[in-house]
Amino acid sequence: CGWDATSYSIGALAPVAPHGARAAPARRAAGRGGLRTLLHAAPPLKRTLRALRQRRRIGALLAPLARADAILVGGGQLLADRNLHFPQSLATIAWAARRLGNPLWCLGCGTEAEWSPRGESMIRGFLQACAVLAVRDDETAARLGRALGRPVPVIGDFCLTAPAVSTPAGHSVALNVQQLPPPWSASQQRYEAACAALACRLARAAGGAAALRVFTTGTPEDVAAARRLHSNLRDRGAELVLPARLDELYAVLDSSALVVASRLHAAVRAVACGRAVRGFSPQPKLQRFLATLGLGADGFGPGAADALLRRLARDGAGAIARAQRERVLRAPLWACRAEVGERLKALAGSTLACS
């Protein structure tokens, strides 16, 4: 879009290392583990110290931010409370934007769970400071619309591109597994058992012809869960794929006829690759995103394996992929994306077309 961008972590308010660069090693202070334990046991103290830290860090960023044409907050479940973890950062960023007179944009973010009164006040203040606001999914748009008293547009996820036209690769099945975050982490064992049972039934349904791969999206905390699931499926010839780069992840997706996704971005990239996708997760954000694309019927909880298998047996992976592509291309978010792209291009003063 004609922009030079510098990325910062919203939690740490620190620059993010460029892709492929080696991050500086973290310094571990003596007694840090004990401090974490104390703060976990005392949420009010943690909130107070975090507020002081964020104000100090944003002060150090004022000079580089002053050279920017705009401040953009993008992607992720950032409009969530989590003991004020994100609201405190968002409020700090809004303060900096007002002080500097920089336009503030919020694009592709989602929300989850309930907000505390203080968290809602901080989030509402941040949203009201935004010159442009467009969110990831329809449910987030509805919730923010009620909070702000106006419609909120939807642009989807940053990683989503128009689905490719492609031919499914035989009967191969890619099963994405994750370590569930709280509060779903208590059901991790049941979730993994449901994934294993689903994989076995998919293999039987294909008459033993399905090549089965267990994979992660490259998220480190998912590796242990993927290894456990793979060990339960090794006697069925399952392959374990732990991508270290995006091209390795894309290779898994592109060579699969069916992708069963637990993480949002496994589904997002599978849709973009033109593969048949089934959501399989207890987390609502995946179901919300699929519904935004017109694929709400393609998301299942771990207890709904029977329904998933019935629909797959009825339609087949190839027919599912074609029908999904047609529905995704009819989703309203593409028009909103084009509009936001034009506004970005105008703000950047560039003649280059946004992709």
Short mmCIF file of C-alpha atoms in Angstrom, two decimals:
data_model
loop_
_atom_site.label_atom_id
_atom_site.label_comp_id
_atom_site.label_asym_id
_atom_site.label_seq_id
_atom_site.Cartn_x
_atom_site.Cartn_y
_atom_site.Cartn_z
CA CYS A 1 0.00 0.00 0.00
CA GLY A 2 3.00 2.32 -0.17
CA TRP A 3 3.68 2.13 3.57
CA ASP A 4 6.87 1.66 5.54
CA ALA A 5 5.77 -0.12 8.71
CA THR A 6 7.41 -0.74 12.06
CA SER A 7 5.77 -3.44 14.18
CA TYR A 8 5.40 -3.38 17.94
CA SER A 9 4.07 -5.98 20.37
CA ILE A 10 0.89 -4.64 21.93
CA GLY A 11 1.55 -6.43 25.21
CA ALA A 12 5.22 -5.47 25.57
CA LEU A 13 5.06 -2.17 23.63
CA ALA A 14 8.42 -3.11 22.15
CA PRO A 15 9.58 -3.52 18.53
CA VAL A 16 8.99 -6.92 16.95
CA ALA A 17 12.01 -8.52 15.30
CA PRO A 18 11.70 -8.58 11.49
CA HIS A 19 10.75 -11.91 9.90
CA GLY A 20 13.82 -14.15 9.78
CA ALA A 21 15.80 -12.00 12.21
CA ARG A 22 17.16 -13.48 15.39
CA ALA A 23 15.53 -11.91 18.42
CA ALA A 24 17.74 -10.68 21.21
CA PRO A 25 17.95 -13.20 24.06
CA ALA A 26 15.68 -12.38 26.96
CA ARG A 27 17.38 -11.34 30.15
CA ARG A 28 16.23 -13.27 33.18
CA ALA A 29 16.33 -11.34 36.40
CA ALA A 30 17.02 -13.18 39.62
CA GLY A 31 13.83 -14.05 41.43
CA ARG A 32 11.68 -13.47 38.34
CA GLY A 33 9.79 -16.75 38.83
CA GLY A 34 8.84 -15.76 42.37
CA LEU A 35 7.61 -12.37 41.14
CA ARG A 36 5.41 -14.02 38.51
CA THR A 37 3.91 -16.28 41.17
CA LEU A 38 3.20 -13.29 43.41
CA LEU A 39 1.57 -11.30 40.60
CA HIS A 40 -0.54 -14.27 39.53
CA ALA A 41 -1.84 -14.55 43.08
CA ALA A 42 -2.51 -10.80 43.35
CA PRO A 43 -4.33 -9.55 40.22
CA PRO A 44 -4.86 -5.98 41.55
CA LEU A 45 -1.11 -5.60 42.11
CA LYS A 46 -0.43 -7.01 38.64
CA ARG A 47 -2.82 -4.51 37.05
CA THR A 48 -1.23 -1.60 38.92
CA LEU A 49 2.33 -2.55 37.96
CA ARG A 50 1.33 -3.22 34.36
CA ALA A 51 -0.26 0.23 34.07
CA LEU A 52 2.93 1.86 35.35
CA ARG A 53 5.08 -0.22 33.00
CA GLN A 54 2.95 0.54 29.95
CA ARG A 55 2.96 4.27 30.64
CA ARG A 56 6.76 4.22 30.97
CA ARG A 57 7.21 2.20 27.78
CA ILE A 58 4.84 4.29 25.68
CA GLY A 59 6.74 7.36 26.80
CA ALA A 60 9.89 5.87 25.30
CA LEU A 61 8.01 5.23 22.03
CA LEU A 62 6.63 8.74 21.58
CA ALA A 63 9.59 9.90 19.49
CA PRO A 64 9.40 7.08 16.88
CA LEU A 65 5.59 7.19 16.87
CA ALA A 66 5.72 10.94 16.21
CA ARG A 67 7.42 10.20 12.90
CA ALA A 68 4.57 7.90 11.83
CA ASP A 69 1.65 8.95 9.64
CA ALA A 70 -0.73 6.67 11.54
CA ILE A 71 -0.89 4.11 14.33
CA LEU A 72 -2.55 0.82 13.39
CA VAL A 73 -3.64 -1.84 15.89
CA GLY A 74 -4.34 -5.01 13.97
CA GLY A 75 -5.30 -8.64 14.34
CA GLY A 76 -5.90 -11.04 17.21
CA GLN A 77 -8.33 -11.21 20.11
CA LEU A 78 -7.16 -7.83 21.37
CA LEU A 79 -10.59 -6.51 22.33
CA ALA A 80 -10.71 -8.82 25.33
CA ASP A 81 -10.34 -8.07 29.03
CA ARG A 82 -8.15 -10.79 30.61
CA ASN A 83 -7.60 -8.93 33.87
CA LEU A 84 -7.16 -5.69 31.89
CA HIS A 85 -4.15 -7.15 30.04
CA PHE A 86 -5.17 -5.77 26.64
CA PRO A 87 -7.38 -2.85 27.77
CA GLN A 88 -4.46 -1.22 29.59
CA SER A 89 -2.29 -1.44 26.47
CA LEU A 90 -5.09 -0.18 24.21
CA ALA A 91 -5.78 2.77 26.52
CA THR A 92 -2.07 3.65 26.54
CA ILE A 93 -1.90 3.55 22.73
CA ALA A 94 -5.01 5.74 22.46
CA TRP A 95 -3.41 8.23 24.82
CA ALA A 96 -0.26 8.36 22.68
CA ALA A 97 -2.28 8.82 19.46
CA ARG A 98 -4.22 11.72 20.98
CA ARG A 99 -1.08 13.37 22.32
CA LEU A 100 0.71 13.09 18.97
CA GLY A 101 -2.32 13.89 16.83
CA ASN A 102 -1.80 10.67 14.83
CA PRO A 103 -4.81 8.91 13.31
CA LEU A 104 -5.50 5.61 15.08
CA TRP A 105 -6.78 2.60 13.13
CA CYS A 106 -8.03 -0.74 14.48
CA LEU A 107 -8.31 -3.48 11.87
CA GLY A 108 -9.09 -7.21 11.99
CA CYS A 109 -9.37 -7.57 15.77
CA GLY A 110 -11.82 -9.79 17.63
CA THR A 111 -13.36 -9.93 21.07
CA GLU A 112 -14.20 -12.69 23.51
CA ALA A 113 -15.73 -13.28 26.94
CA GLU A 114 -17.21 -10.62 29.17
CA TRP A 115 -15.62 -7.29 29.97
CA SER A 116 -15.24 -5.94 33.48
CA PRO A 117 -16.74 -2.45 33.93
CA ARG A 118 -13.25 -0.94 33.96
CA GLY A 119 -12.15 -3.03 30.98
CA GLU A 120 -15.22 -2.02 29.01
CA SER A 121 -14.54 1.65 29.74
CA MET A 122 -10.95 1.33 28.50
CA ILE A 123 -11.93 -0.60 25.38
CA ARG A 124 -14.76 1.80 24.59
CA GLY A 125 -12.39 4.77 24.98
CA PHE A 126 -9.88 3.16 22.63
CA LEU A 127 -12.56 2.41 20.01
CA GLN A 128 -13.93 5.94 20.18
CA ALA A 129 -10.41 7.26 19.53
CA CYS A 130 -10.11 5.22 16.32
CA ALA A 131 -10.45 7.06 13.03
CA VAL A 132 -11.05 3.75 11.26
CA LEU A 133 -12.48 0.60 12.85
CA ALA A 134 -13.12 -2.69 11.03
CA VAL A 135 -13.14 -6.03 12.83
CA ARG A 136 -12.52 -9.71 12.18
CA ASP A 137 -15.95 -11.33 12.52
CA ASP A 138 -19.65 -10.61 12.53
CA GLU A 139 -20.16 -11.34 16.23
CA THR A 140 -17.44 -8.86 17.21
CA ALA A 141 -19.03 -6.29 14.90
CA ALA A 142 -22.43 -6.79 16.54
CA ARG A 143 -20.99 -6.48 20.04
CA LEU A 144 -19.01 -3.34 19.28
CA GLY A 145 -21.95 -1.89 17.39
CA ARG A 146 -24.06 -2.18 20.55
CA ALA A 147 -21.30 -0.59 22.63
CA LEU A 148 -20.71 2.31 20.22
CA GLY A 149 -24.24 2.80 18.95
CA ARG A 150 -23.23 2.55 15.29
CA PRO A 151 -22.54 -0.15 12.69
CA VAL A 152 -19.04 -1.63 12.68
CA PRO A 153 -17.70 -3.08 9.39
CA VAL A 154 -16.00 -6.47 9.04
CA ILE A 155 -12.80 -7.13 7.05
CA GLY A 156 -11.96 -10.62 8.31
CA ASP A 157 -8.52 -11.89 9.18
CA PHE A 158 -5.31 -10.40 7.78
CA CYS A 159 -4.13 -13.80 6.57
CA LEU A 160 -7.27 -14.45 4.53
CA THR A 161 -7.01 -14.20 0.76
CA ALA A 162 -9.54 -15.14 -1.90
CA PRO A 163 -9.74 -18.96 -2.14
CA ALA A 164 -7.64 -20.53 -4.85
CA VAL A 165 -9.11 -22.81 -7.49
CA SER A 166 -7.32 -26.11 -6.93
CA THR A 167 -7.76 -29.86 -7.11
CA PRO A 168 -7.83 -31.83 -3.83
CA ALA A 169 -4.81 -34.05 -3.31
CA GLY A 170 -6.22 -37.59 -3.19
CA HIS A 171 -7.59 -38.67 0.18
CA SER A 172 -5.00 -37.00 2.41
CA VAL A 173 -6.26 -35.60 5.71
CA ALA A 174 -4.42 -32.93 7.75
CA LEU A 175 -5.45 -32.75 11.40
CA ASN A 176 -4.46 -29.59 13.25
CA VAL A 177 -4.11 -29.91 17.03
CA GLN A 178 -3.46 -27.30 19.69
CA GLN A 179 -2.89 -26.76 23.38
CA LEU A 180 -6.16 -25.24 24.52
CA PRO A 181 -5.90 -21.96 26.44
CA PRO A 182 -7.85 -21.24 29.63
CA PRO A 183 -10.68 -21.78 30.36
CA TRP A 184 -10.78 -24.67 27.86
CA SER A 185 -7.44 -26.14 28.98
CA ALA A 186 -9.24 -28.21 31.61
CA SER A 187 -10.73 -30.29 28.78
CA GLN A 188 -7.40 -30.84 26.95
CA GLN A 189 -7.38 -34.60 27.53
CA ARG A 190 -10.95 -35.02 26.27
CA TYR A 191 -10.20 -32.81 23.27
CA GLU A 192 -7.15 -34.86 22.29
CA ALA A 193 -9.11 -38.09 22.70
CA ALA A 194 -11.82 -36.68 20.42
CA CYS A 195 -9.16 -35.74 17.83
CA ALA A 196 -7.70 -39.25 17.93
CA ALA A 197 -11.11 -40.88 17.59
CA LEU A 198 -12.01 -38.58 14.69
CA ALA A 199 -8.74 -39.36 12.90
CA CYS A 200 -9.33 -43.10 13.23
CA ARG A 201 -12.86 -42.80 11.88
CA LEU A 202 -11.72 -40.63 8.98
CA ALA A 203 -9.11 -43.25 8.08
CA ARG A 204 -11.69 -46.06 8.23
CA ALA A 205 -14.16 -44.04 6.15
CA ALA A 206 -11.51 -43.69 3.44
CA GLY A 207 -10.96 -47.45 3.42
CA GLY A 208 -7.38 -47.07 4.60
CA ALA A 209 -6.53 -44.92 1.57
CA ALA A 210 -6.23 -41.67 3.50
CA ALA A 211 -2.76 -40.36 4.31
CA LEU A 212 -3.07 -38.82 7.75
CA ARG A 213 -0.93 -35.95 9.00
CA VAL A 214 -0.99 -34.34 12.44
CA PHE A 215 0.28 -30.76 12.26
CA THR A 216 0.57 -27.48 14.12
CA THR A 217 0.55 -23.97 12.69
CA GLY A 218 4.05 -23.44 14.08
CA THR A 219 2.88 -22.30 17.52
CA PRO A 220 5.43 -23.66 20.06
CA GLU A 221 2.91 -24.39 22.82
CA ASP A 222 1.05 -26.81 20.51
CA VAL A 223 4.02 -29.13 19.96
CA ALA A 224 3.51 -31.33 23.03
CA ALA A 225 -0.17 -31.88 22.21
CA ALA A 226 0.71 -32.74 18.60
CA ARG A 227 3.34 -35.24 19.71
CA ARG A 228 0.89 -36.93 22.08
CA LEU A 229 -1.78 -37.23 19.39
CA HIS A 230 0.73 -38.51 16.84
CA SER A 231 1.93 -41.20 19.23
CA ASN A 232 -1.65 -42.46 19.50
CA LEU A 233 -1.97 -42.57 15.70
CA ARG A 234 1.47 -43.83 14.73
CA ASP A 235 0.21 -47.39 14.19
CA ARG A 236 -2.11 -45.99 11.50
CA GLY A 237 0.83 -44.53 9.60
CA ALA A 238 0.21 -40.96 10.68
CA GLU A 239 2.89 -38.37 9.94
CA LEU A 240 3.81 -35.57 12.34
CA VAL A 241 4.51 -32.16 10.81
CA LEU A 242 5.77 -29.29 12.98
CA PRO A 243 6.28 -26.37 10.56
CA ALA A 244 9.07 -23.95 11.34
CA ARG A 245 8.29 -21.66 8.38
CA LEU A 246 5.17 -20.50 6.58
CA ASP A 247 6.13 -22.31 3.39
CA GLU A 248 6.23 -25.59 5.33
CA LEU A 249 2.74 -24.94 6.70
CA TYR A 250 1.42 -24.05 3.26
CA ALA A 251 2.91 -27.25 1.84
CA VAL A 252 0.93 -29.32 4.35
CA LEU A 253 -2.31 -27.52 3.52
CA ASP A 254 -1.79 -27.48 -0.24
CA SER A 255 -1.17 -31.24 -0.36
CA SER A 256 -4.26 -32.17 1.67
CA ALA A 257 -7.78 -32.88 0.48
CA LEU A 258 -9.33 -32.18 3.89
CA VAL A 259 -8.07 -29.94 6.69
CA VAL A 260 -9.55 -30.38 10.17
CA ALA A 261 -8.57 -27.17 11.96
CA SER A 262 -8.47 -26.38 15.65
CA ARG A 263 -6.57 -23.12 15.37
CA LEU A 264 -8.11 -20.20 13.54
CA HIS A 265 -5.19 -19.69 11.16
CA ALA A 266 -5.13 -23.34 10.13
CA ALA A 267 -8.68 -22.77 8.85
CA VAL A 268 -7.89 -19.34 7.37
CA ARG A 269 -4.98 -20.60 5.30
CA ALA A 270 -6.78 -23.80 4.29
CA VAL A 271 -9.65 -21.69 2.94
CA ALA A 272 -7.17 -19.54 1.04
CA CYS A 273 -5.58 -22.69 -0.43
CA GLY A 274 -8.98 -23.83 -1.67
CA ARG A 275 -9.08 -26.93 0.55
CA ALA A 276 -12.10 -28.48 2.22
CA VAL A 277 -12.11 -27.25 5.82
CA ARG A 278 -13.77 -28.50 8.96
CA GLY A 279 -13.43 -26.56 12.21
CA PHE A 280 -12.98 -28.82 15.25
CA SER A 281 -12.49 -26.81 18.43
CA PRO A 282 -14.23 -25.88 21.68
CA GLN A 283 -13.16 -22.25 21.24
CA PRO A 284 -15.88 -19.96 19.87
CA LYS A 285 -13.57 -17.68 17.85
CA LEU A 286 -13.05 -20.31 15.14
CA GLN A 287 -16.79 -20.89 14.80
CA ARG A 288 -17.41 -17.13 14.68
CA PHE A 289 -14.92 -16.65 11.90
CA LEU A 290 -16.28 -19.53 9.84
CA ALA A 291 -19.79 -18.11 10.24
CA THR A 292 -18.55 -14.72 9.00
CA LEU A 293 -17.37 -16.42 5.79
CA GLY A 294 -20.72 -18.18 5.35
CA LEU A 295 -19.22 -21.44 6.64
CA GLY A 296 -20.98 -21.64 10.00
CA ALA A 297 -22.24 -25.16 9.27
CA ASP A 298 -18.63 -26.30 8.79
CA GLY A 299 -17.56 -25.71 12.40
CA PHE A 300 -17.90 -28.46 15.00
CA GLY A 301 -17.14 -28.91 18.67
CA PRO A 302 -15.15 -31.97 19.88
CA GLY A 303 -18.44 -33.65 20.81
CA ALA A 304 -19.87 -33.34 17.28
CA ALA A 305 -17.62 -35.75 15.38
CA ASP A 306 -20.65 -37.76 14.19
CA ALA A 307 -22.15 -34.73 12.47
CA LEU A 308 -18.80 -33.85 10.88
CA LEU A 309 -18.39 -37.36 9.48
CA ARG A 310 -21.96 -37.54 8.17
CA ARG A 311 -21.55 -34.34 6.18
CA LEU A 312 -18.17 -35.43 4.83
CA ALA A 313 -19.54 -38.81 3.75
CA ARG A 314 -22.50 -37.13 2.06
CA ASP A 315 -20.62 -34.47 0.12
CA GLY A 316 -16.97 -35.52 -0.26
CA ALA A 317 -13.92 -33.28 0.08
CA GLY A 318 -13.95 -32.02 -3.50
CA ALA A 319 -17.58 -30.91 -3.43
CA ILE A 320 -17.09 -29.34 0.00
CA ALA A 321 -14.09 -27.30 -1.22
CA ARG A 322 -15.99 -26.01 -4.26
CA ALA A 323 -19.07 -25.08 -2.24
CA GLN A 324 -16.96 -23.38 0.42
CA ARG A 325 -15.10 -21.32 -2.16
CA GLU A 326 -18.38 -20.06 -3.64
CA ARG A 327 -19.74 -19.09 -0.23
CA VAL A 328 -16.53 -17.37 0.85
CA LEU A 329 -16.37 -15.30 -2.34
CA ARG A 330 -19.94 -14.10 -1.68
CA ALA A 331 -19.08 -12.92 1.85
CA PRO A 332 -19.68 -9.16 2.38
CA LEU A 333 -16.23 -8.61 3.88
CA TRP A 334 -14.52 -8.35 0.47
CA ALA A 335 -16.27 -5.06 -0.32
CA CYS A 336 -15.26 -3.68 3.08
CA ARG A 337 -11.67 -4.76 2.50
CA ALA A 338 -11.58 -2.90 -0.79
CA GLU A 339 -12.88 0.25 0.88
CA VAL A 340 -10.38 0.05 3.72
CA GLY A 341 -7.61 -0.58 1.19
CA GLU A 342 -8.51 2.58 -0.67
CA ARG A 343 -8.45 4.58 2.57
CA LEU A 344 -5.04 3.15 3.45
CA LYS A 345 -3.76 3.98 -0.01
CA ALA A 346 -5.05 7.53 0.26
CA LEU A 347 -3.53 8.01 3.70
CA ALA A 348 -0.18 6.72 2.48
CA GLY A 349 -0.33 9.01 -0.54
CA SER A 350 0.61 6.07 -2.75
CA THR A 351 -0.50 5.17 -6.25
CA LEU A 352 0.19 1.50 -5.66
CA ALA A 353 -2.86 -0.74 -5.48
CA CYS A 354 -3.51 -2.49 -2.19
CA SER A 355 -3.74 -6.24 -2.32
#
